[in-house]
Tab-separated table of C-alpha atoms in Angstrom:
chain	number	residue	atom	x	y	z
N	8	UNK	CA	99.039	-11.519	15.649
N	9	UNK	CA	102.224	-9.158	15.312
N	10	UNK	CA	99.100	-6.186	15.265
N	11	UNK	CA	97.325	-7.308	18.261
N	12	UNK	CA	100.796	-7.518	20.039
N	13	UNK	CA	101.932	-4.436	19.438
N	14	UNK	CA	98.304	-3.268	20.251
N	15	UNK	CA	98.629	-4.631	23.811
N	16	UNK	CA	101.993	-3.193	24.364
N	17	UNK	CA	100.516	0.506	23.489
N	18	UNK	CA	97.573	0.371	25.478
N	19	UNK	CA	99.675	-1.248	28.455
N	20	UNK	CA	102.267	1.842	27.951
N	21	UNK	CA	99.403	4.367	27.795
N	22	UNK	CA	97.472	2.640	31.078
N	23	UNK	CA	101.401	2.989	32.986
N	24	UNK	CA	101.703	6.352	31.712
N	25	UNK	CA	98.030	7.127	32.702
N	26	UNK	CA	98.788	5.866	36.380
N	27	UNK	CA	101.777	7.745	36.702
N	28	UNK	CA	100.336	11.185	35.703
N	29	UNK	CA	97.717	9.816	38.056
N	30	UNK	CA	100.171	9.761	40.980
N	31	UNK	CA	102.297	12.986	40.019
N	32	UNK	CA	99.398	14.615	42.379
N	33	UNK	CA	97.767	13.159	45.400
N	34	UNK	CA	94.602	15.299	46.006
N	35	UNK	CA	93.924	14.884	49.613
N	36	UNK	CA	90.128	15.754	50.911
N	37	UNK	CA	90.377	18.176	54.489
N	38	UNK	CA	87.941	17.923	57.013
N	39	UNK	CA	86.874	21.541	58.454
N	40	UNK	CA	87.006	21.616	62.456
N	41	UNK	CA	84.924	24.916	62.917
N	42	UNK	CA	87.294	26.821	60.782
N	43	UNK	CA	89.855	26.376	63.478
N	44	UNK	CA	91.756	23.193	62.603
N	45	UNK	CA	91.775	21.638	58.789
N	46	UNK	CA	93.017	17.474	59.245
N	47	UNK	CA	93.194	15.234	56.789
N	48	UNK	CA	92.888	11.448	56.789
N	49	UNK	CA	95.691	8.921	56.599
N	50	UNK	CA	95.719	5.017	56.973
N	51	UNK	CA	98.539	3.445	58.887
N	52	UNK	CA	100.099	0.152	59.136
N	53	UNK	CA	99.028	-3.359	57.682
N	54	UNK	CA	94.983	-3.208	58.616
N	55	UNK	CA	94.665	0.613	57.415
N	56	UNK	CA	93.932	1.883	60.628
N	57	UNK	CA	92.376	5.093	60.288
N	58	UNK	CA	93.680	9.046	61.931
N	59	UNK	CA	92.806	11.999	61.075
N	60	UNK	CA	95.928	14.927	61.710
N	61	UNK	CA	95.732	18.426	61.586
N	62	UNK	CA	97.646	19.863	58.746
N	63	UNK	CA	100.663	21.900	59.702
N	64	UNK	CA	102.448	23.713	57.633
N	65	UNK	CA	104.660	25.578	60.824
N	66	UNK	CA	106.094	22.325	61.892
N	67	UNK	CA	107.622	19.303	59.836
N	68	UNK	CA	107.124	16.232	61.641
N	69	UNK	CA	104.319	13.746	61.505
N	70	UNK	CA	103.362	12.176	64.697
N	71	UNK	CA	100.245	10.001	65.671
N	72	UNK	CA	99.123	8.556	69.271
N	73	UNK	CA	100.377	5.082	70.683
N	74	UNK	CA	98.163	2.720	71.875
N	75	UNK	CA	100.136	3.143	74.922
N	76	UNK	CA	99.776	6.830	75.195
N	77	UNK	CA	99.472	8.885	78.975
N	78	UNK	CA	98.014	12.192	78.601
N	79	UNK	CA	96.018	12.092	75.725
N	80	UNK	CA	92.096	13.143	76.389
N	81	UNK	CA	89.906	10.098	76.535
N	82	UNK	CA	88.463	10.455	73.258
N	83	UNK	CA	91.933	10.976	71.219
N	84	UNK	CA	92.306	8.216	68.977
N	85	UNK	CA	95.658	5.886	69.350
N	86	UNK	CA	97.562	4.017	66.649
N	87	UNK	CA	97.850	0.296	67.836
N	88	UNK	CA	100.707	-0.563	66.229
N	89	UNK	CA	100.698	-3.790	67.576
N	90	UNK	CA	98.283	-4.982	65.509
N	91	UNK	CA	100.548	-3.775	62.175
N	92	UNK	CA	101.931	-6.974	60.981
N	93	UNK	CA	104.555	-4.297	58.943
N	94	UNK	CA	105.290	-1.334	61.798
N	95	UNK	CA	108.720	-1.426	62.803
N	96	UNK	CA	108.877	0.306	65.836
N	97	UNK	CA	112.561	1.748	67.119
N	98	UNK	CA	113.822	2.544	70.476
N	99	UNK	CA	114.909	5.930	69.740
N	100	UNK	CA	113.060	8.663	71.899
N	101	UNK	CA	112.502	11.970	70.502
N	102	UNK	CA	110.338	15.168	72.156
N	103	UNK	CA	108.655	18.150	70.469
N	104	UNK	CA	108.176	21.224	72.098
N	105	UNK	CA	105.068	23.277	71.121
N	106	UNK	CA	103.205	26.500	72.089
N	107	UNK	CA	100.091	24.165	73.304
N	108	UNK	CA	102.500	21.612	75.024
N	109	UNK	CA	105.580	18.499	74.541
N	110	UNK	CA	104.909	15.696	73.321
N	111	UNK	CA	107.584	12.754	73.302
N	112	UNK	CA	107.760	9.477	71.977
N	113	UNK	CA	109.694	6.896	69.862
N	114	UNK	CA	110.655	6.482	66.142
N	115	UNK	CA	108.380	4.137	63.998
N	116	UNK	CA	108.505	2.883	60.533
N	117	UNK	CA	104.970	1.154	58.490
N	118	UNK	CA	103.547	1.804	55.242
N	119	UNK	CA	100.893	4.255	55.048
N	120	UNK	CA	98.117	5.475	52.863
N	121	UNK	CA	97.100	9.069	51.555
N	122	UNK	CA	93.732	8.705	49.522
N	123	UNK	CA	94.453	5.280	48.877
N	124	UNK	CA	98.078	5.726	47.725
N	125	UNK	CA	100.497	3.769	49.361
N	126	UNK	CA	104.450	4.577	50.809
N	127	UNK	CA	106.349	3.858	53.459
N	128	UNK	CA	106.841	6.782	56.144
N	129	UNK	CA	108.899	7.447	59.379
N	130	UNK	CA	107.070	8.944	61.747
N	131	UNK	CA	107.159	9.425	65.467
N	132	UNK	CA	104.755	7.523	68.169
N	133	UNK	CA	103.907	9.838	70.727
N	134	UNK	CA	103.562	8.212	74.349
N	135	UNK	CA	103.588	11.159	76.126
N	136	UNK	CA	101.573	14.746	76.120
N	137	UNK	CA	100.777	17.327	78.222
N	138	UNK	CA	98.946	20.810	77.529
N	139	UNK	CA	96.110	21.807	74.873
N	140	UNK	CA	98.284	19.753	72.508
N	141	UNK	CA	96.965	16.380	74.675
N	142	UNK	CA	93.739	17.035	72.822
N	143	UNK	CA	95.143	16.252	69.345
N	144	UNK	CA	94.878	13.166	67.257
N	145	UNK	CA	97.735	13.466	65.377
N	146	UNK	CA	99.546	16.511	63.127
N	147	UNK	CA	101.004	16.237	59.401
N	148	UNK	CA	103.766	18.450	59.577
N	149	UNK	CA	104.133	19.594	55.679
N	150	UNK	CA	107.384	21.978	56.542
N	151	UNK	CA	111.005	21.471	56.012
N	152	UNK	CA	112.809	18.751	57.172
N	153	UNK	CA	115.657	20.909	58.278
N	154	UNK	CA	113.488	21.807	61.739
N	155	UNK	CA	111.808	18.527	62.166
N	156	UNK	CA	112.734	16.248	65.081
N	157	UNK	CA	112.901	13.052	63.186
N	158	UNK	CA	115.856	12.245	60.958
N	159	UNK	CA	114.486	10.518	58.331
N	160	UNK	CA	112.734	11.866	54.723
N	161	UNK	CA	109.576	13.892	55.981
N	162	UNK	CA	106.111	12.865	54.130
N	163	UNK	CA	106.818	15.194	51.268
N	164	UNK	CA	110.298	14.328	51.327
N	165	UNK	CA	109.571	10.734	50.858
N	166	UNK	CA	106.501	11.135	48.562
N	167	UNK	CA	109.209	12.585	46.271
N	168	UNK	CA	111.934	10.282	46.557
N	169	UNK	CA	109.117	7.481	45.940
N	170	UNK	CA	108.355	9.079	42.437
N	171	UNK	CA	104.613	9.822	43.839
N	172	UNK	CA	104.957	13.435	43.053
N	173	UNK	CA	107.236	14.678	40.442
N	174	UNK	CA	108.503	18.164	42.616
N	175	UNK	CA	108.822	18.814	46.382
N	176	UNK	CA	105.557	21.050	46.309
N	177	UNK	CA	101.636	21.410	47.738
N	178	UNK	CA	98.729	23.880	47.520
N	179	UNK	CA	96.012	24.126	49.719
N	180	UNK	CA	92.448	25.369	49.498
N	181	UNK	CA	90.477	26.158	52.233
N	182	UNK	CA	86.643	26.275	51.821
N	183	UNK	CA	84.683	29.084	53.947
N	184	UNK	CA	82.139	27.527	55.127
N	185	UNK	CA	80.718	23.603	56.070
N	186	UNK	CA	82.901	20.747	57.017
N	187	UNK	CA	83.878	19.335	53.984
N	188	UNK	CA	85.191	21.025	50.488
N	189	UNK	CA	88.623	21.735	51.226
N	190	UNK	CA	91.672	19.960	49.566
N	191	UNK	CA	95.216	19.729	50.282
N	192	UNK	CA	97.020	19.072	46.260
N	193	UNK	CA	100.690	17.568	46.970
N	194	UNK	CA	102.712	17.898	43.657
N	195	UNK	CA	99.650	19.882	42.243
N	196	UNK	CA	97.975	23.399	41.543
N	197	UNK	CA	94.339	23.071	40.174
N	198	UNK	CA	93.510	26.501	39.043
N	199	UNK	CA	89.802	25.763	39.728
N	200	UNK	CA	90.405	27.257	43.550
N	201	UNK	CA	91.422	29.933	42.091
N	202	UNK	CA	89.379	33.030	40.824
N	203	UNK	CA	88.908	33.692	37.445
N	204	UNK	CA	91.400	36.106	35.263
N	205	UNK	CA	93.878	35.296	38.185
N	206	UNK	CA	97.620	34.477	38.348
N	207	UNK	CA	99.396	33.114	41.181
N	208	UNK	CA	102.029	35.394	42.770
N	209	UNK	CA	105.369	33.960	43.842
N	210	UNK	CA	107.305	35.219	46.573
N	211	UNK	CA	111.319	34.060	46.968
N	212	UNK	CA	111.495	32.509	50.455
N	213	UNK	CA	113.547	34.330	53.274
N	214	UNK	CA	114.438	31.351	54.800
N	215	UNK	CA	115.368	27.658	54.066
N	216	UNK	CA	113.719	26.536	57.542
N	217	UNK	CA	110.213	28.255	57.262
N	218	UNK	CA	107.760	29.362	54.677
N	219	UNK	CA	109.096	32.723	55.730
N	220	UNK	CA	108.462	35.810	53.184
N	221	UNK	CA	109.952	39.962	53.228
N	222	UNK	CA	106.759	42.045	53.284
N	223	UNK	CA	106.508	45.883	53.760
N	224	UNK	CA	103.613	46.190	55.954
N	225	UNK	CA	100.259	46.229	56.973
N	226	UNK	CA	97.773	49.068	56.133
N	227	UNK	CA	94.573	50.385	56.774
N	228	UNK	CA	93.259	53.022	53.875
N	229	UNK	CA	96.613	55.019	53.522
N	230	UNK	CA	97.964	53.816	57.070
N	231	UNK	CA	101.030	51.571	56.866
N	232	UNK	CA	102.127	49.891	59.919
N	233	UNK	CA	105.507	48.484	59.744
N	234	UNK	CA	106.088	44.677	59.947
N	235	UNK	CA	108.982	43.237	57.400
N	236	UNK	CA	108.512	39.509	57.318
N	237	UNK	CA	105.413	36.866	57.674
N	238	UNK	CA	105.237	33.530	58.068
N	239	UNK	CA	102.700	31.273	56.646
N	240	UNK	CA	101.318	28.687	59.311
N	241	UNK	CA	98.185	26.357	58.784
N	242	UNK	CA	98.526	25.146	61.955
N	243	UNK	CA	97.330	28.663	63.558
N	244	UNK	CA	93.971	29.632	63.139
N	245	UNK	CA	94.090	33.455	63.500
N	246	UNK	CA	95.959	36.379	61.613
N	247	UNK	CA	98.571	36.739	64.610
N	248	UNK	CA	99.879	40.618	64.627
N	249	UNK	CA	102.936	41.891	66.384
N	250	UNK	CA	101.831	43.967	69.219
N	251	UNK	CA	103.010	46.984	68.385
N	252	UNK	CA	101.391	47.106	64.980
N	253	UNK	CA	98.043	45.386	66.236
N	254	UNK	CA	97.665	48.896	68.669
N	255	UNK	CA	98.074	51.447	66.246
N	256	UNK	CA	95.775	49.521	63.949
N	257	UNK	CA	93.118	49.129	66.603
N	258	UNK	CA	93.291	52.741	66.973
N	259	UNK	CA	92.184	53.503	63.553
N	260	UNK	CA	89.392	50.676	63.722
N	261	UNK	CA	88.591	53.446	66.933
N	262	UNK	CA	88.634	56.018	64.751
N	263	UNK	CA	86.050	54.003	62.318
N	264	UNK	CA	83.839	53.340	65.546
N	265	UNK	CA	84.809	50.218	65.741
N	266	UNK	CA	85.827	49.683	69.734
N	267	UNK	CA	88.243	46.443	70.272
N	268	UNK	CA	90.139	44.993	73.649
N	269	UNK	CA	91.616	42.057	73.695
N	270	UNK	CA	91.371	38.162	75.498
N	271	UNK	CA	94.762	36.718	76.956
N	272	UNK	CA	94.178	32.857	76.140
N	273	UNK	CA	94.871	30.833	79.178
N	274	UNK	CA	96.540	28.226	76.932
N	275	UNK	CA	98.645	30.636	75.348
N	276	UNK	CA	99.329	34.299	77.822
N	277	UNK	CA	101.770	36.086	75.180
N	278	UNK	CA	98.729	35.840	72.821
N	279	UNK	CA	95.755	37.764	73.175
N	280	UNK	CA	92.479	37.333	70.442
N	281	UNK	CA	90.437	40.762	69.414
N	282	UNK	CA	86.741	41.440	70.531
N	283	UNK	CA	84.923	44.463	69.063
N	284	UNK	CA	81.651	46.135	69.255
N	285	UNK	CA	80.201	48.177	66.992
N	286	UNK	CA	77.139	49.686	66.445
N	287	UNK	CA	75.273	47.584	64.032
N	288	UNK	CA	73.021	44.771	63.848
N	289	UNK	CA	72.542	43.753	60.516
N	290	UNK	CA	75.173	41.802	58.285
N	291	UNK	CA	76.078	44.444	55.627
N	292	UNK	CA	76.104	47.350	58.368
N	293	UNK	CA	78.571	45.277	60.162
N	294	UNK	CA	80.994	44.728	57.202
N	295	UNK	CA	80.603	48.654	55.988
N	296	UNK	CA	81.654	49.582	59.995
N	297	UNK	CA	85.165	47.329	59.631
N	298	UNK	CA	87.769	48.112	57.717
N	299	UNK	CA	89.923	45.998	54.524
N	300	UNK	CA	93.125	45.142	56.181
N	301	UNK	CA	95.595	44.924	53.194
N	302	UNK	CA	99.309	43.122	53.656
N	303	UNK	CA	101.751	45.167	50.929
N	304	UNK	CA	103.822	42.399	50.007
N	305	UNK	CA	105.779	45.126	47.700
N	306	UNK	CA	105.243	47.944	45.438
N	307	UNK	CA	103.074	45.552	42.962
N	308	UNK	CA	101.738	43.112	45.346
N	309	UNK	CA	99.214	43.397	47.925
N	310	UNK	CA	96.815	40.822	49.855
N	311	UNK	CA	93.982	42.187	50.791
N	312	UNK	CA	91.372	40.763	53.840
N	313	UNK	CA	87.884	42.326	53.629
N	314	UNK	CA	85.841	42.305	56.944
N	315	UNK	CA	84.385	39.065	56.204
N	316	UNK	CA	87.889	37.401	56.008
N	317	UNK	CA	88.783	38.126	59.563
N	318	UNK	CA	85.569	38.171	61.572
N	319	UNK	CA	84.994	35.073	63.021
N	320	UNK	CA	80.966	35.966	63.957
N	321	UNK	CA	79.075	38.802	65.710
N	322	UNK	CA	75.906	38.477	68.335
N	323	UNK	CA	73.435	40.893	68.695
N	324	UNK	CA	73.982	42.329	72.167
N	325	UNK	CA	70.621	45.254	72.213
N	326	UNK	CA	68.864	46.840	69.566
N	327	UNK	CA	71.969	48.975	68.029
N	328	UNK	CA	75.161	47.148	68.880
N	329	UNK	CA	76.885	44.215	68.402
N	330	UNK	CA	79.673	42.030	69.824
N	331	UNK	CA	82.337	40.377	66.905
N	332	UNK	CA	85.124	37.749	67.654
N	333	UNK	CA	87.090	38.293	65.214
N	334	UNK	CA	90.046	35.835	63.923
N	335	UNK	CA	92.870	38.705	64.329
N	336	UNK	CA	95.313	38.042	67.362
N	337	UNK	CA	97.939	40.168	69.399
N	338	UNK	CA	101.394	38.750	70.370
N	339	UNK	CA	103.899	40.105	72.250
N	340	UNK	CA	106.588	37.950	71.381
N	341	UNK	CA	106.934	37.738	67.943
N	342	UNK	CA	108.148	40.533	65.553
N	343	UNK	CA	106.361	38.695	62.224
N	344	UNK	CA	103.210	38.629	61.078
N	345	UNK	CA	101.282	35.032	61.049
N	346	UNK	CA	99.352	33.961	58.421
N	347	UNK	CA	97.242	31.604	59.511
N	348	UNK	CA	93.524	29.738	58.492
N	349	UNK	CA	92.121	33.076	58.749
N	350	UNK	CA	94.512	34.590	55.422
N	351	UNK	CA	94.181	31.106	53.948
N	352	UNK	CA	90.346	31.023	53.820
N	353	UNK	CA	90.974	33.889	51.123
N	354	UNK	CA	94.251	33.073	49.337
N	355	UNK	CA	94.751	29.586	47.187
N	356	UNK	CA	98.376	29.120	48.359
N	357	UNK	CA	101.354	26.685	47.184
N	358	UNK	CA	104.258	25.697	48.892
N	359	UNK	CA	106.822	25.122	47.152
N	360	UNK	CA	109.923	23.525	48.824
N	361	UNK	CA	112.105	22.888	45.134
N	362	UNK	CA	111.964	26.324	44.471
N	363	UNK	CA	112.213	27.712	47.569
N	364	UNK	CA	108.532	29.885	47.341
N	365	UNK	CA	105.296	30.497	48.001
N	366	UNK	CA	102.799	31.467	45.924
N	367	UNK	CA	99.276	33.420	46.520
N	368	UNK	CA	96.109	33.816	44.364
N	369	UNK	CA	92.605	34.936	44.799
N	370	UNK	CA	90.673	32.228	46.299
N	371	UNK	CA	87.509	31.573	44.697
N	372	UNK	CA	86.371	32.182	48.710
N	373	UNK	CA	87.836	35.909	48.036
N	374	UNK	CA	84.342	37.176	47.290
N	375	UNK	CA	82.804	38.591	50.659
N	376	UNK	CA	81.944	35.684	52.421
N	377	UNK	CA	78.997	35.486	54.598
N	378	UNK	CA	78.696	36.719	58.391
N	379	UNK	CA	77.228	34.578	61.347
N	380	UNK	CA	74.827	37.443	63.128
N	381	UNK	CA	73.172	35.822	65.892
N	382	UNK	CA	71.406	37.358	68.509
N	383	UNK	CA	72.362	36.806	72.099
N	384	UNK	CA	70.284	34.338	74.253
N	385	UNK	CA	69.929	36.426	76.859
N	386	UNK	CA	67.804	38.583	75.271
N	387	UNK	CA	65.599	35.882	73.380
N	388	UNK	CA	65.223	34.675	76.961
N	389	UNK	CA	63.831	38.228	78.333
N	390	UNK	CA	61.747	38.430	75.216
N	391	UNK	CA	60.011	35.365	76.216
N	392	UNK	CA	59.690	35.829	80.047
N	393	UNK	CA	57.827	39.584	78.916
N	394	UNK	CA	55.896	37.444	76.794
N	395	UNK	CA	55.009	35.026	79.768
N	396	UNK	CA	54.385	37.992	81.839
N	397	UNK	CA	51.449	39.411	79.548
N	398	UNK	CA	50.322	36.313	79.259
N	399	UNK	CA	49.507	35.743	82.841
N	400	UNK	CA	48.010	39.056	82.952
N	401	UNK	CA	45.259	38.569	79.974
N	402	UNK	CA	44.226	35.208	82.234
């Protein structure tokens, strides 16, 4: 009896111990929207109501849609937390200013899921919204608490204090291609993300507000083009260059025969995205006409972006040319560099709050990826009307 006791009591300890190395990392599945936003799905309140928020890493609150939101798009889905039998909703207001528009709100308080782990999260309600930002369901802001709006433990914050993860860290990997794939690890690194015979590189943090890091540059063969910090953003989809270095970079892609101009964005005029042409029509002719773009981090350290990492896709525009969107962006008022979706397709990256770095390895993505070449309806169109044309004639 004494032996089937003291059985019991082991394989009780070893199932506790096996749940809570289970729960020292949440792996959290991201859903891919078009390579330009990467949410993930959370539950909310006492009948699990479903949202899916874009993940963040620039901002540091978490914020979802009231039921009685104004300004939202039609098709935004709201948080009714009236139907939480455990939402505590507050009366204090609070309002977020960002580059695609405010949003205000009040304070709220339920318990939440994260791939069906539970804790109970502040976060704010948003009634009110106004710009591009209207046409979001939600964000996860995953940066430090020291910028957020709310007051209370942010969701890594309180994932901490809650003993779900055993250090105030994440790493995210961001597939290339299809909707699904990517994972966001809190309290985790899984080294399958990242290429083999790789290490991660840490970099100290310049700042205790932002997953801001010292670099040296930007350069293009032998080229260096002076920018001395970056900041690491998953909530921007583009590699966003100061516009002083983005000119004399464009310059040598002119040099290379690679002719660029930019876009102003109507939601955004102090940013402008880069379109090229360049005379190619075929995949690998494209990638040997652009450049590798390489960020020096320091004297031993450099990130490198081969063409495939920053062209968004190309369309065949006439026999010998063709038009690219890329993902690099111009901005004249920032003096940093901005590493956004567009570096993080190619780099396995952790964030690590405790420690105050960030850390960078070769993606398993870091390979070449693929390039969308499509050619341009217009001329499939002519091609057919010629085609219509003869036919008429032979009858």
């Amino acid at each position: 009896m004494f032996l089937i006791v003291l059985l019991g009591l082991l394989y009780q300890t070893k199932s506790i111990m096996y749940q809570i190395k289970r729960h020292l990392t949440i792996v959290d599945p991201i859903h891919d929207i078009h390579q330009v936003e990467y949410r993930v799905q959370m539950q909310f309140g006492s009948m699990k109501q479903q949202m899916e928020l874009i993940i963040d890493t620039g901002s540091s609150d978490l914020w979802v849609p009231s039921i009685d939101a104004k300004g939202f798009l039609n098709y935004v889905k709201r948080y009714d937390y009236k139907a939480s039998q455990t939402c505590i909703k507050t009366d204090s207001r609070y309002q977020i200013f960002y580059d695609d528009g405010p949003i205000s709100g009040t304070l709220a308080w339920d318990q939440v899921w994260m791939h069906n782990i539970k804790f109970n999260q502040s976060f704010l309600l948003i009634e009110n919204a106004s710009g591009n930002i209207a046409s979001s369901g939600g964000i996860l802001g995953l940066g430090f608490h020291s910028i957020a709006a709310n007051p209370y433990p942010s969701i890594l914050e309180s994932l901490y204090q809650q003993k779900l993860i055993s250090k105030k860290y994440f790493s995210l990997y961001l597939k290339d291609e299809g909707e699904f794939g990517s994972y966001i690890l809190f309290g985790g690194i899984d080294m399958q993300f990242v290429q083999k015979d790789q290490k991660i590189s840490y970099i100290p943090l310049l700042s205790e507000y932002q997953y801001l890091i010292g670099i040296e540059g930007m350069s293009i063969d032998d080229e260096l083009f002076t920018i001395t910090t970056a900041l690491v953003d998953s909530g921007t989809s583009c590699l966003t260059i100061p516009a002083i270095a983005i000119d004399d970079m464009l310059q040598v892609f002119t040099a290379k025969g690679v002719q660029c101009s930019y876009k102003v964005e109507n939601y955004a005029p102090s940013y402008s995205t880069v379109h090229c042409f360049v005379d190619a029509t075929h995949e690998q002719g494209i990638i040997d006409q652009f450049p590798i773009i390489k960020i020096r981090v320091n004297s031993s350290l450099e990130l490198l972006l081969n063409p495939q990492d920053y062209i968004y896709s190309c369309t065949i525009i006439d026999e010998s040319q063709s038009k690219c969107n890329t993902k690099l962006e111009r901005s004249e008022i920032d003096n940093f560099l901005l590493l956004g979706d567009a570096f993080l397709h190619s780099y396995y990256t952790v964030f690590d709050q405790t420690d105050k770095q960030i850390g960078f390895a070769h993606s398993i993505n870091n390979k070449g990826l693929k390039l969308h070449v499509k050619t341009r309806h217009l001329i499939s169109f002519a091609h057919m009307l010629i085609l219509y044309i003869n036919l008429l004639l032979i009858l």
